[in-house]
């Protein structure tokens, strides 16, 4: 018998709540009569805003409290931005559904400049992502890169207050919040690589609740799961952290999968690139192959492995 109510653990930010509400609406549409409730929570990653994520434990800090809520029976599932989900989940948890991917590009956001090339020498750009910092330094070594934490509204507020000349955010997050007009330019593949899994929404649940897993499986997008499996396999083979300067972009075409990977140095802008193709059923092997090529180029030294 299906549970009469599904409870979604979610962070309290506007974007997290939008994503959770989106999943709730999809679940109600897929299962007539199902009641879905949100359980908003604050996570350690939301509370510590004065330090870069890389120094306080990584993006996994956004998951822990939500997983505890599921373990304690206060929630049945959690909704995440997949790029924040570690490549290895805690024991007892699975991702039964990955939603269709939105625009995976990064967004150049500025009130005064149209794109990255238009920024003056020494302009101040806000981002705490080491991946974004590495690619920015490669393209514009003259820029002053400054940390930028907080939710989307907080980051835009700091830009509007004049603390930065430009900031870099995810296009998908801005679009989901109705803020697409703030995007001045897209930073997109193949010249600029997103984080592994960027722009996809993942649903996490406990692996011992078959009725819940069956309900959630109806939302899974097979093509998105396939391409993101390659990206996450590459990231895992490179150390598996959400906080290292790693970019990945996999596409599914009529001839199979094509994966591009990047490892960078956020201090000097050195970038290593690799790419490869495979049959559609070889996503994991493809990710491992691209990672091996990057490691052969010296990625292990950039990543501190």
PDB file of C-alpha atoms in Angstrom:
ATOM      1  CA  UNK A   1       0.000   0.000   0.000  1.00  0.00           C
ATOM      2  CA  UNK A   2       1.325   3.429  -0.908  1.00  0.00           C
ATOM      3  CA  UNK A   3       1.973   5.886   1.905  1.00  0.00           C
ATOM      4  CA  UNK A   4      -0.854   8.460   2.082  1.00  0.00           C
ATOM      5  CA  UNK A   5       1.636  11.292   2.555  1.00  0.00           C
ATOM      6  CA  UNK A   6       5.158  11.899   1.319  1.00  0.00           C
ATOM      7  CA  UNK A   7       7.275  14.383   3.277  1.00  0.00           C
ATOM      8  CA  UNK A   8      10.064  16.204   1.438  1.00  0.00           C
ATOM      9  CA  UNK A   9      13.063  17.416   3.424  1.00  0.00           C
ATOM     10  CA  UNK A  10      14.410  20.590   1.844  1.00  0.00           C
ATOM     11  CA  UNK A  11      16.692  23.496   2.583  1.00  0.00           C
ATOM     12  CA  UNK A  12      14.974  26.822   3.244  1.00  0.00           C
ATOM     13  CA  UNK A  13      16.510  28.881   0.449  1.00  0.00           C
ATOM     14  CA  UNK A  14      14.177  30.173  -2.250  1.00  0.00           C
ATOM     15  CA  UNK A  15      15.791  27.947  -4.871  1.00  0.00           C
ATOM     16  CA  UNK A  16      15.664  24.825  -2.689  1.00  0.00           C
ATOM     17  CA  UNK A  17      12.008  25.483  -1.885  1.00  0.00           C
ATOM     18  CA  UNK A  18      11.225  26.005  -5.581  1.00  0.00           C
ATOM     19  CA  UNK A  19      12.861  22.678  -6.410  1.00  0.00           C
ATOM     20  CA  UNK A  20      11.015  20.872  -3.630  1.00  0.00           C
ATOM     21  CA  UNK A  21       7.683  22.402  -4.677  1.00  0.00           C
ATOM     22  CA  UNK A  22       8.420  21.397  -8.271  1.00  0.00           C
ATOM     23  CA  UNK A  23       9.022  17.777  -7.214  1.00  0.00           C
ATOM     24  CA  UNK A  24       5.891  17.837  -5.051  1.00  0.00           C
ATOM     25  CA  UNK A  25       3.797  19.008  -8.010  1.00  0.00           C
ATOM     26  CA  UNK A  26       5.248  16.301 -10.254  1.00  0.00           C
ATOM     27  CA  UNK A  27       4.526  13.625  -7.639  1.00  0.00           C
ATOM     28  CA  UNK A  28       0.930  14.785  -7.203  1.00  0.00           C
ATOM     29  CA  UNK A  29       0.456  14.751 -10.974  1.00  0.00           C
ATOM     30  CA  UNK A  30       1.977  11.272 -11.304  1.00  0.00           C
ATOM     31  CA  UNK A  31       0.047   9.702  -8.423  1.00  0.00           C
ATOM     32  CA  UNK A  32      -3.594  10.651  -8.014  1.00  0.00           C
ATOM     33  CA  UNK A  33      -4.604  11.155  -4.405  1.00  0.00           C
ATOM     34  CA  UNK A  34      -1.061  11.396  -3.068  1.00  0.00           C
ATOM     35  CA  UNK A  35      -0.454  14.054  -0.425  1.00  0.00           C
ATOM     36  CA  UNK A  36       2.970  15.706  -0.460  1.00  0.00           C
ATOM     37  CA  UNK A  37       4.279  18.013   2.268  1.00  0.00           C
ATOM     38  CA  UNK A  38       7.486  20.025   2.594  1.00  0.00           C
ATOM     39  CA  UNK A  39       9.721  19.858   5.667  1.00  0.00           C
ATOM     40  CA  UNK A  40      11.989  22.948   5.401  1.00  0.00           C
ATOM     41  CA  UNK A  41      15.278  22.696   7.298  1.00  0.00           C
ATOM     42  CA  UNK A  42      18.466  24.668   7.807  1.00  0.00           C
ATOM     43  CA  UNK A  43      21.756  22.908   7.074  1.00  0.00           C
ATOM     44  CA  UNK A  44      25.284  23.641   8.230  1.00  0.00           C
ATOM     45  CA  UNK A  45      26.192  24.630   4.688  1.00  0.00           C
ATOM     46  CA  UNK A  46      23.503  27.318   4.831  1.00  0.00           C
ATOM     47  CA  UNK A  47      24.568  28.601   8.232  1.00  0.00           C
ATOM     48  CA  UNK A  48      28.336  28.997   7.706  1.00  0.00           C
ATOM     49  CA  UNK A  49      28.601  31.804   5.173  1.00  0.00           C
ATOM     50  CA  UNK A  50      31.882  33.422   6.141  1.00  0.00           C
ATOM     51  CA  UNK A  51      34.135  30.628   4.851  1.00  0.00           C
ATOM     52  CA  UNK A  52      34.507  28.912   1.450  1.00  0.00           C
ATOM     53  CA  UNK A  53      32.790  25.527   1.270  1.00  0.00           C
ATOM     54  CA  UNK A  54      36.072  23.890   0.325  1.00  0.00           C
ATOM     55  CA  UNK A  55      37.523  24.724   3.743  1.00  0.00           C
ATOM     56  CA  UNK A  56      34.582  23.617   5.903  1.00  0.00           C
ATOM     57  CA  UNK A  57      33.750  20.222   4.475  1.00  0.00           C
ATOM     58  CA  UNK A  58      32.313  20.714   1.006  1.00  0.00           C
ATOM     59  CA  UNK A  59      28.831  20.694  -0.431  1.00  0.00           C
ATOM     60  CA  UNK A  60      27.960  17.509   1.443  1.00  0.00           C
ATOM     61  CA  UNK A  61      27.203  19.884   4.318  1.00  0.00           C
ATOM     62  CA  UNK A  62      23.947  20.658   2.525  1.00  0.00           C
ATOM     63  CA  UNK A  63      22.827  17.025   2.729  1.00  0.00           C
ATOM     64  CA  UNK A  64      23.594  15.822   6.231  1.00  0.00           C
ATOM     65  CA  UNK A  65      20.663  17.311   8.148  1.00  0.00           C
ATOM     66  CA  UNK A  66      18.245  16.218   5.448  1.00  0.00           C
ATOM     67  CA  UNK A  67      19.562  12.655   5.646  1.00  0.00           C
ATOM     68  CA  UNK A  68      19.237  12.678   9.431  1.00  0.00           C
ATOM     69  CA  UNK A  69      15.593  13.727   9.032  1.00  0.00           C
ATOM     70  CA  UNK A  70      15.000  10.725   6.776  1.00  0.00           C
ATOM     71  CA  UNK A  71      16.784   8.353   9.147  1.00  0.00           C
ATOM     72  CA  UNK A  72      14.703   9.610  12.080  1.00  0.00           C
ATOM     73  CA  UNK A  73      11.456   9.233  10.150  1.00  0.00           C
ATOM     74  CA  UNK A  74      10.696  12.963   9.928  1.00  0.00           C
ATOM     75  CA  UNK A  75      10.905  12.914   6.124  1.00  0.00           C
ATOM     76  CA  UNK A  76      10.555  10.334   3.345  1.00  0.00           C
ATOM     77  CA  UNK A  77      12.744  11.955   0.708  1.00  0.00           C
ATOM     78  CA  UNK A  78      15.006  14.930   0.087  1.00  0.00           C
ATOM     79  CA  UNK A  79      15.401  17.129  -2.978  1.00  0.00           C
ATOM     80  CA  UNK A  80      18.847  18.365  -3.976  1.00  0.00           C
ATOM     81  CA  UNK A  81      20.693  20.154  -6.730  1.00  0.00           C
ATOM     82  CA  UNK A  82      22.599  17.161  -8.066  1.00  0.00           C
ATOM     83  CA  UNK A  83      25.860  19.092  -8.326  1.00  0.00           C
ATOM     84  CA  UNK A  84      25.792  19.338  -4.508  1.00  0.00           C
ATOM     85  CA  UNK A  85      25.407  15.571  -4.036  1.00  0.00           C
ATOM     86  CA  UNK A  86      28.666  13.697  -3.271  1.00  0.00           C
ATOM     87  CA  UNK A  87      29.559  10.930  -5.720  1.00  0.00           C
ATOM     88  CA  UNK A  88      29.343   8.423  -2.872  1.00  0.00           C
ATOM     89  CA  UNK A  89      26.135   8.600  -0.844  1.00  0.00           C
ATOM     90  CA  UNK A  90      25.994   7.653   2.809  1.00  0.00           C
ATOM     91  CA  UNK A  91      25.133   3.949   3.315  1.00  0.00           C
ATOM     92  CA  UNK A  92      21.405   3.314   3.155  1.00  0.00           C
ATOM     93  CA  UNK A  93      20.620   6.128   0.717  1.00  0.00           C
ATOM     94  CA  UNK A  94      19.935   6.057  -3.038  1.00  0.00           C
ATOM     95  CA  UNK A  95      18.888   8.451  -5.806  1.00  0.00           C
ATOM     96  CA  UNK A  96      15.715   6.862  -7.215  1.00  0.00           C
ATOM     97  CA  UNK A  97      14.945   9.803  -9.497  1.00  0.00           C
ATOM     98  CA  UNK A  98      16.899  12.399 -11.446  1.00  0.00           C
ATOM     99  CA  UNK A  99      14.757  14.970 -13.235  1.00  0.00           C
ATOM    100  CA  UNK A 100      15.377  16.204 -16.797  1.00  0.00           C
ATOM    101  CA  UNK A 101      18.330  18.551 -16.843  1.00  0.00           C
ATOM    102  CA  UNK A 102      17.766  22.279 -17.315  1.00  0.00           C
ATOM    103  CA  UNK A 103      20.276  24.752 -18.794  1.00  0.00           C
ATOM    104  CA  UNK A 104      23.630  23.616 -17.410  1.00  0.00           C
ATOM    105  CA  UNK A 105      25.544  26.764 -18.356  1.00  0.00           C
ATOM    106  CA  UNK A 106      26.921  29.245 -15.860  1.00  0.00           C
ATOM    107  CA  UNK A 107      25.629  32.801 -15.940  1.00  0.00           C
ATOM    108  CA  UNK A 108      27.701  35.964 -16.175  1.00  0.00           C
ATOM    109  CA  UNK A 109      25.750  38.515 -14.130  1.00  0.00           C
ATOM    110  CA  UNK A 110      26.634  42.189 -14.042  1.00  0.00           C
ATOM    111  CA  UNK A 111      24.832  45.507 -13.855  1.00  0.00           C
ATOM    112  CA  UNK A 112      27.451  47.340 -15.911  1.00  0.00           C
ATOM    113  CA  UNK A 113      29.128  44.896 -18.307  1.00  0.00           C
ATOM    114  CA  UNK A 114      27.713  42.704 -21.059  1.00  0.00           C
ATOM    115  CA  UNK A 115      30.092  39.776 -20.797  1.00  0.00           C
ATOM    116  CA  UNK A 116      33.426  38.555 -19.468  1.00  0.00           C
ATOM    117  CA  UNK A 117      35.412  40.236 -22.246  1.00  0.00           C
ATOM    118  CA  UNK A 118      33.830  43.612 -21.457  1.00  0.00           C
ATOM    119  CA  UNK A 119      35.131  43.685 -17.871  1.00  0.00           C
ATOM    120  CA  UNK A 120      37.898  46.236 -17.332  1.00  0.00           C
ATOM    121  CA  UNK A 121      41.360  45.232 -16.173  1.00  0.00           C
ATOM    122  CA  UNK A 122      41.309  44.284 -12.482  1.00  0.00           C
ATOM    123  CA  UNK A 123      37.528  44.025 -12.237  1.00  0.00           C
ATOM    124  CA  UNK A 124      36.120  42.305  -9.148  1.00  0.00           C
ATOM    125  CA  UNK A 125      34.280  39.043  -9.834  1.00  0.00           C
ATOM    126  CA  UNK A 126      32.487  37.101  -7.121  1.00  0.00           C
ATOM    127  CA  UNK A 127      32.421  33.311  -6.935  1.00  0.00           C
ATOM    128  CA  UNK A 128      33.483  30.786  -4.317  1.00  0.00           C
ATOM    129  CA  UNK A 129      33.530  27.886  -6.798  1.00  0.00           C
ATOM    130  CA  UNK A 130      37.062  26.667  -7.447  1.00  0.00           C
ATOM    131  CA  UNK A 131      35.901  25.345 -10.836  1.00  0.00           C
ATOM    132  CA  UNK A 132      34.643  28.781 -11.844  1.00  0.00           C
ATOM    133  CA  UNK A 133      37.747  30.473 -10.422  1.00  0.00           C
ATOM    134  CA  UNK A 134      40.066  28.212 -12.437  1.00  0.00           C
ATOM    135  CA  UNK A 135      38.239  28.920 -15.696  1.00  0.00           C
ATOM    136  CA  UNK A 136      38.037  32.647 -14.968  1.00  0.00           C
ATOM    137  CA  UNK A 137      41.775  32.815 -14.296  1.00  0.00           C
ATOM    138  CA  UNK A 138      42.474  30.921 -17.519  1.00  0.00           C
ATOM    139  CA  UNK A 139      40.440  33.407 -19.559  1.00  0.00           C
ATOM    140  CA  UNK A 140      41.142  36.617 -17.619  1.00  0.00           C
ATOM    141  CA  UNK A 141      44.168  36.351 -15.315  1.00  0.00           C
ATOM    142  CA  UNK A 142      43.912  40.078 -14.572  1.00  0.00           C
ATOM    143  CA  UNK A 143      40.604  39.789 -12.710  1.00  0.00           C
ATOM    144  CA  UNK A 144      40.338  40.034  -8.925  1.00  0.00           C
ATOM    145  CA  UNK A 145      38.367  36.995  -7.772  1.00  0.00           C
ATOM    146  CA  UNK A 146      36.493  37.366  -4.484  1.00  0.00           C
ATOM    147  CA  UNK A 147      34.575  34.830  -2.407  1.00  0.00           C
ATOM    148  CA  UNK A 148      30.801  34.911  -2.705  1.00  0.00           C
ATOM    149  CA  UNK A 149      28.569  32.724  -0.517  1.00  0.00           C
ATOM    150  CA  UNK A 150      24.869  32.703   0.315  1.00  0.00           C
ATOM    151  CA  UNK A 151      21.677  31.966  -1.571  1.00  0.00           C
ATOM    152  CA  UNK A 152      20.874  33.447  -4.979  1.00  0.00           C
ATOM    153  CA  UNK A 153      19.108  36.489  -3.535  1.00  0.00           C
ATOM    154  CA  UNK A 154      21.969  37.222  -1.163  1.00  0.00           C
ATOM    155  CA  UNK A 155      24.533  37.007  -3.957  1.00  0.00           C
ATOM    156  CA  UNK A 156      22.556  39.280  -6.253  1.00  0.00           C
ATOM    157  CA  UNK A 157      22.108  41.717  -3.363  1.00  0.00           C
ATOM    158  CA  UNK A 158      25.866  41.912  -2.855  1.00  0.00           C
ATOM    159  CA  UNK A 159      26.363  42.591  -6.561  1.00  0.00           C
ATOM    160  CA  UNK A 160      23.685  45.290  -6.524  1.00  0.00           C
ATOM    161  CA  UNK A 161      25.310  46.862  -3.451  1.00  0.00           C
ATOM    162  CA  UNK A 162      28.482  47.395  -5.454  1.00  0.00           C
ATOM    163  CA  UNK A 163      30.718  44.794  -3.800  1.00  0.00           C
ATOM    164  CA  UNK A 164      31.482  43.189  -7.188  1.00  0.00           C
ATOM    165  CA  UNK A 165      31.636  44.238 -10.822  1.00  0.00           C
ATOM    166  CA  UNK A 166      30.209  40.879 -11.832  1.00  0.00           C
ATOM    167  CA  UNK A 167      29.334  37.512 -10.318  1.00  0.00           C
ATOM    168  CA  UNK A 168      28.973  34.015 -11.738  1.00  0.00           C
ATOM    169  CA  UNK A 169      25.895  31.937 -10.903  1.00  0.00           C
ATOM    170  CA  UNK A 170      24.110  28.961 -12.468  1.00  0.00           C
ATOM    171  CA  UNK A 171      21.687  29.772 -15.283  1.00  0.00           C
ATOM    172  CA  UNK A 172      19.271  27.094 -14.079  1.00  0.00           C
ATOM    173  CA  UNK A 173      18.924  28.588 -10.623  1.00  0.00           C
ATOM    174  CA  UNK A 174      18.216  32.064 -11.974  1.00  0.00           C
ATOM    175  CA  UNK A 175      15.721  30.719 -14.491  1.00  0.00           C
ATOM    176  CA  UNK A 176      13.884  28.660 -11.874  1.00  0.00           C
ATOM    177  CA  UNK A 177      13.492  31.736  -9.674  1.00  0.00           C
ATOM    178  CA  UNK A 178      12.187  33.881 -12.509  1.00  0.00           C
ATOM    179  CA  UNK A 179      15.425  35.859 -12.656  1.00  0.00           C
ATOM    180  CA  UNK A 180      16.557  34.965 -16.184  1.00  0.00           C
ATOM    181  CA  UNK A 181      16.666  38.686 -17.016  1.00  0.00           C
ATOM    182  CA  UNK A 182      19.723  38.994 -14.763  1.00  0.00           C
ATOM    183  CA  UNK A 183      21.751  36.762 -17.106  1.00  0.00           C
ATOM    184  CA  UNK A 184      23.959  38.996 -19.272  1.00  0.00           C
ATOM    185  CA  UNK A 185      25.878  36.157 -20.935  1.00  0.00           C
ATOM    186  CA  UNK A 186      26.015  32.363 -20.810  1.00  0.00           C
ATOM    187  CA  UNK A 187      29.287  30.614 -20.007  1.00  0.00           C
ATOM    188  CA  UNK A 188      28.692  27.306 -21.745  1.00  0.00           C
ATOM    189  CA  UNK A 189      30.299  24.151 -23.113  1.00  0.00           C
ATOM    190  CA  UNK A 190      32.487  23.381 -24.915  1.00  0.00           C
ATOM    191  CA  UNK A 191      34.533  26.474 -23.997  1.00  0.00           C
ATOM    192  CA  UNK A 192      33.377  26.552 -20.362  1.00  0.00           C
ATOM    193  CA  UNK A 193      32.418  23.407 -18.467  1.00  0.00           C
ATOM    194  CA  UNK A 194      29.767  23.170 -15.741  1.00  0.00           C
ATOM    195  CA  UNK A 195      30.036  21.185 -12.532  1.00  0.00           C
ATOM    196  CA  UNK A 196      29.242  17.469 -12.841  1.00  0.00           C
ATOM    197  CA  UNK A 197      25.472  17.144 -12.642  1.00  0.00           C
ATOM    198  CA  UNK A 198      24.828  20.894 -12.780  1.00  0.00           C
ATOM    199  CA  UNK A 199      21.195  21.925 -13.524  1.00  0.00           C
ATOM    200  CA  UNK A 200      19.730  18.524 -12.648  1.00  0.00           C
ATOM    201  CA  UNK A 201      17.479  17.975  -9.636  1.00  0.00           C
ATOM    202  CA  UNK A 202      18.014  14.748  -7.699  1.00  0.00           C
ATOM    203  CA  UNK A 203      15.669  12.985  -5.301  1.00  0.00           C
ATOM    204  CA  UNK A 204      17.292  11.092  -2.426  1.00  0.00           C
ATOM    205  CA  UNK A 205      15.575   8.452  -0.311  1.00  0.00           C
ATOM    206  CA  UNK A 206      16.353   5.517   1.958  1.00  0.00           C
ATOM    207  CA  UNK A 207      16.991   2.232   0.192  1.00  0.00           C
ATOM    208  CA  UNK A 208      14.742   0.205   2.531  1.00  0.00           C
ATOM    209  CA  UNK A 209      11.440   1.870   1.647  1.00  0.00           C
ATOM    210  CA  UNK A 210      10.245   0.120  -1.540  1.00  0.00           C
ATOM    211  CA  UNK A 211       6.833   1.825  -1.593  1.00  0.00           C
ATOM    212  CA  UNK A 212       8.451   5.267  -1.501  1.00  0.00           C
ATOM    213  CA  UNK A 213      11.072   4.298  -4.093  1.00  0.00           C
ATOM    214  CA  UNK A 214       8.360   3.046  -6.445  1.00  0.00           C
ATOM    215  CA  UNK A 215       6.515   6.368  -6.253  1.00  0.00           C
ATOM    216  CA  UNK A 216       9.687   8.355  -6.880  1.00  0.00           C
ATOM    217  CA  UNK A 217      10.884   6.208  -9.789  1.00  0.00           C
ATOM    218  CA  UNK A 218       8.048   7.596 -11.927  1.00  0.00           C
ATOM    219  CA  UNK A 219       9.920  10.926 -12.102  1.00  0.00           C
ATOM    220  CA  UNK A 220      13.270   9.521 -13.268  1.00  0.00           C
ATOM    221  CA  UNK A 221      14.590  10.733 -16.632  1.00  0.00           C
ATOM    222  CA  UNK A 222      16.659   7.956 -18.177  1.00  0.00           C
ATOM    223  CA  UNK A 223      18.664  10.134 -20.583  1.00  0.00           C
ATOM    224  CA  UNK A 224      19.656  12.611 -17.863  1.00  0.00           C
ATOM    225  CA  UNK A 225      20.629   9.773 -15.518  1.00  0.00           C
ATOM    226  CA  UNK A 226      22.811   8.295 -18.271  1.00  0.00           C
ATOM    227  CA  UNK A 227      24.765  11.451 -19.099  1.00  0.00           C
ATOM    228  CA  UNK A 228      25.159  12.450 -15.473  1.00  0.00           C
ATOM    229  CA  UNK A 229      26.360   8.948 -14.581  1.00  0.00           C
ATOM    230  CA  UNK A 230      29.324   9.536 -16.893  1.00  0.00           C
ATOM    231  CA  UNK A 231      30.057  12.932 -15.347  1.00  0.00           C
ATOM    232  CA  UNK A 232      29.827  11.626 -11.782  1.00  0.00           C
ATOM    233  CA  UNK A 233      31.939   8.565 -12.604  1.00  0.00           C
ATOM    234  CA  UNK A 234      34.646  10.879 -13.913  1.00  0.00           C
ATOM    235  CA  UNK A 235      34.432  13.041 -10.798  1.00  0.00           C
ATOM    236  CA  UNK A 236      34.578  10.011  -8.511  1.00  0.00           C
ATOM    237  CA  UNK A 237      37.666   8.668 -10.287  1.00  0.00           C
ATOM    238  CA  UNK A 238      39.277  12.072  -9.738  1.00  0.00           C
ATOM    239  CA  UNK A 239      38.647  11.966  -6.012  1.00  0.00           C
ATOM    240  CA  UNK A 240      34.924  12.444  -5.785  1.00  0.00           C
ATOM    241  CA  UNK A 241      34.807  15.835  -4.071  1.00  0.00           C
ATOM    242  CA  UNK A 242      32.280  18.568  -4.868  1.00  0.00           C
ATOM    243  CA  UNK A 243      34.834  21.220  -3.957  1.00  0.00           C
ATOM    244  CA  UNK A 244      37.691  20.537  -6.361  1.00  0.00           C
ATOM    245  CA  UNK A 245      38.019  22.493  -9.621  1.00  0.00           C
ATOM    246  CA  UNK A 246      36.466  19.833 -11.878  1.00  0.00           C
ATOM    247  CA  UNK A 247      34.129  20.436 -14.808  1.00  0.00           C
ATOM    248  CA  UNK A 248      32.226  17.890 -16.872  1.00  0.00           C
ATOM    249  CA  UNK A 249      29.729  17.923 -19.692  1.00  0.00           C
ATOM    250  CA  UNK A 250      28.243  14.796 -21.256  1.00  0.00           C
ATOM    251  CA  UNK A 251      25.756  14.724 -24.115  1.00  0.00           C
ATOM    252  CA  UNK A 252      23.760  11.854 -25.592  1.00  0.00           C
ATOM    253  CA  UNK A 253      23.514  11.772 -29.370  1.00  0.00           C
ATOM    254  CA  UNK A 254      22.483   9.295 -32.018  1.00  0.00           C
ATOM    255  CA  UNK A 255      25.929   7.672 -31.899  1.00  0.00           C
ATOM    256  CA  UNK A 256      26.137   7.416 -28.093  1.00  0.00           C
ATOM    257  CA  UNK A 257      27.704   9.471 -25.341  1.00  0.00           C
ATOM    258  CA  UNK A 258      30.355  12.182 -25.579  1.00  0.00           C
ATOM    259  CA  UNK A 259      32.018  13.427 -22.403  1.00  0.00           C
ATOM    260  CA  UNK A 260      34.266  16.436 -21.942  1.00  0.00           C
ATOM    261  CA  UNK A 261      36.192  16.788 -18.698  1.00  0.00           C
ATOM    262  CA  UNK A 262      38.320  19.513 -17.141  1.00  0.00           C
ATOM    263  CA  UNK A 263      40.537  19.848 -14.089  1.00  0.00           C
ATOM    264  CA  UNK A 264      41.882  23.269 -13.209  1.00  0.00           C
ATOM    265  CA  UNK A 265      44.069  25.183 -10.813  1.00  0.00           C
ATOM    266  CA  UNK A 266      42.133  27.993  -9.134  1.00  0.00           C
ATOM    267  CA  UNK A 267      45.346  29.809  -8.210  1.00  0.00           C
ATOM    268  CA  UNK A 268      46.945  30.154 -11.653  1.00  0.00           C
ATOM    269  CA  UNK A 269      44.295  29.214 -14.204  1.00  0.00           C
ATOM    270  CA  UNK A 270      46.056  26.155 -15.576  1.00  0.00           C
ATOM    271  CA  UNK A 271      43.457  23.874 -17.170  1.00  0.00           C
ATOM    272  CA  UNK A 272      43.661  20.257 -18.283  1.00  0.00           C
ATOM    273  CA  UNK A 273      41.103  18.962 -20.782  1.00  0.00           C
ATOM    274  CA  UNK A 274      40.132  15.532 -22.056  1.00  0.00           C
ATOM    275  CA  UNK A 275      37.216  14.073 -23.978  1.00  0.00           C
ATOM    276  CA  UNK A 276      36.015  10.731 -25.275  1.00  0.00           C
ATOM    277  CA  UNK A 277      32.965   8.978 -26.703  1.00  0.00           C
ATOM    278  CA  UNK A 278      31.303   5.640 -25.998  1.00  0.00           C
ATOM    279  CA  UNK A 279      28.210   3.582 -26.557  1.00  0.00           C
ATOM    280  CA  UNK A 280      25.190   4.635 -24.523  1.00  0.00           C
ATOM    281  CA  UNK A 281      25.495   1.708 -22.132  1.00  0.00           C
ATOM    282  CA  UNK A 282      29.094   2.511 -21.180  1.00  0.00           C
ATOM    283  CA  UNK A 283      28.573   5.697 -19.154  1.00  0.00           C
ATOM    284  CA  UNK A 284      30.585   4.632 -16.114  1.00  0.00           C
ATOM    285  CA  UNK A 285      33.494   3.338 -18.191  1.00  0.00           C
ATOM    286  CA  UNK A 286      33.457   6.547 -20.241  1.00  0.00           C
ATOM    287  CA  UNK A 287      33.736   8.674 -17.120  1.00  0.00           C
ATOM    288  CA  UNK A 288      36.604   6.557 -15.849  1.00  0.00           C
ATOM    289  CA  UNK A 289      38.361   6.776 -19.221  1.00  0.00           C
ATOM    290  CA  UNK A 290      38.245  10.575 -19.321  1.00  0.00           C
ATOM    291  CA  UNK A 291      39.415  10.720 -15.694  1.00  0.00           C
ATOM    292  CA  UNK A 292      42.341   8.425 -16.514  1.00  0.00           C
ATOM    293  CA  UNK A 293      43.365  10.711 -19.385  1.00  0.00           C
ATOM    294  CA  UNK A 294      43.238  13.743 -17.089  1.00  0.00           C
ATOM    295  CA  UNK A 295      45.268  11.944 -14.423  1.00  0.00           C
ATOM    296  CA  UNK A 296      47.852  10.992 -17.052  1.00  0.00           C
ATOM    297  CA  UNK A 297      48.178  14.713 -17.829  1.00  0.00           C
ATOM    298  CA  UNK A 298      48.930  15.494 -14.177  1.00  0.00           C
ATOM    299  CA  UNK A 299      45.474  16.130 -12.752  1.00  0.00           C
ATOM    300  CA  UNK A 300      46.436  14.319  -9.560  1.00  0.00           C
ATOM    301  CA  UNK A 301      48.922  17.097  -8.761  1.00  0.00           C
ATOM    302  CA  UNK A 302      46.310  19.823  -9.314  1.00  0.00           C
ATOM    303  CA  UNK A 303      43.823  17.963  -7.146  1.00  0.00           C
ATOM    304  CA  UNK A 304      46.310  17.158  -4.409  1.00  0.00           C
ATOM    305  CA  UNK A 305      45.777  13.397  -4.732  1.00  0.00           C
TER     306      UNK A 305
END
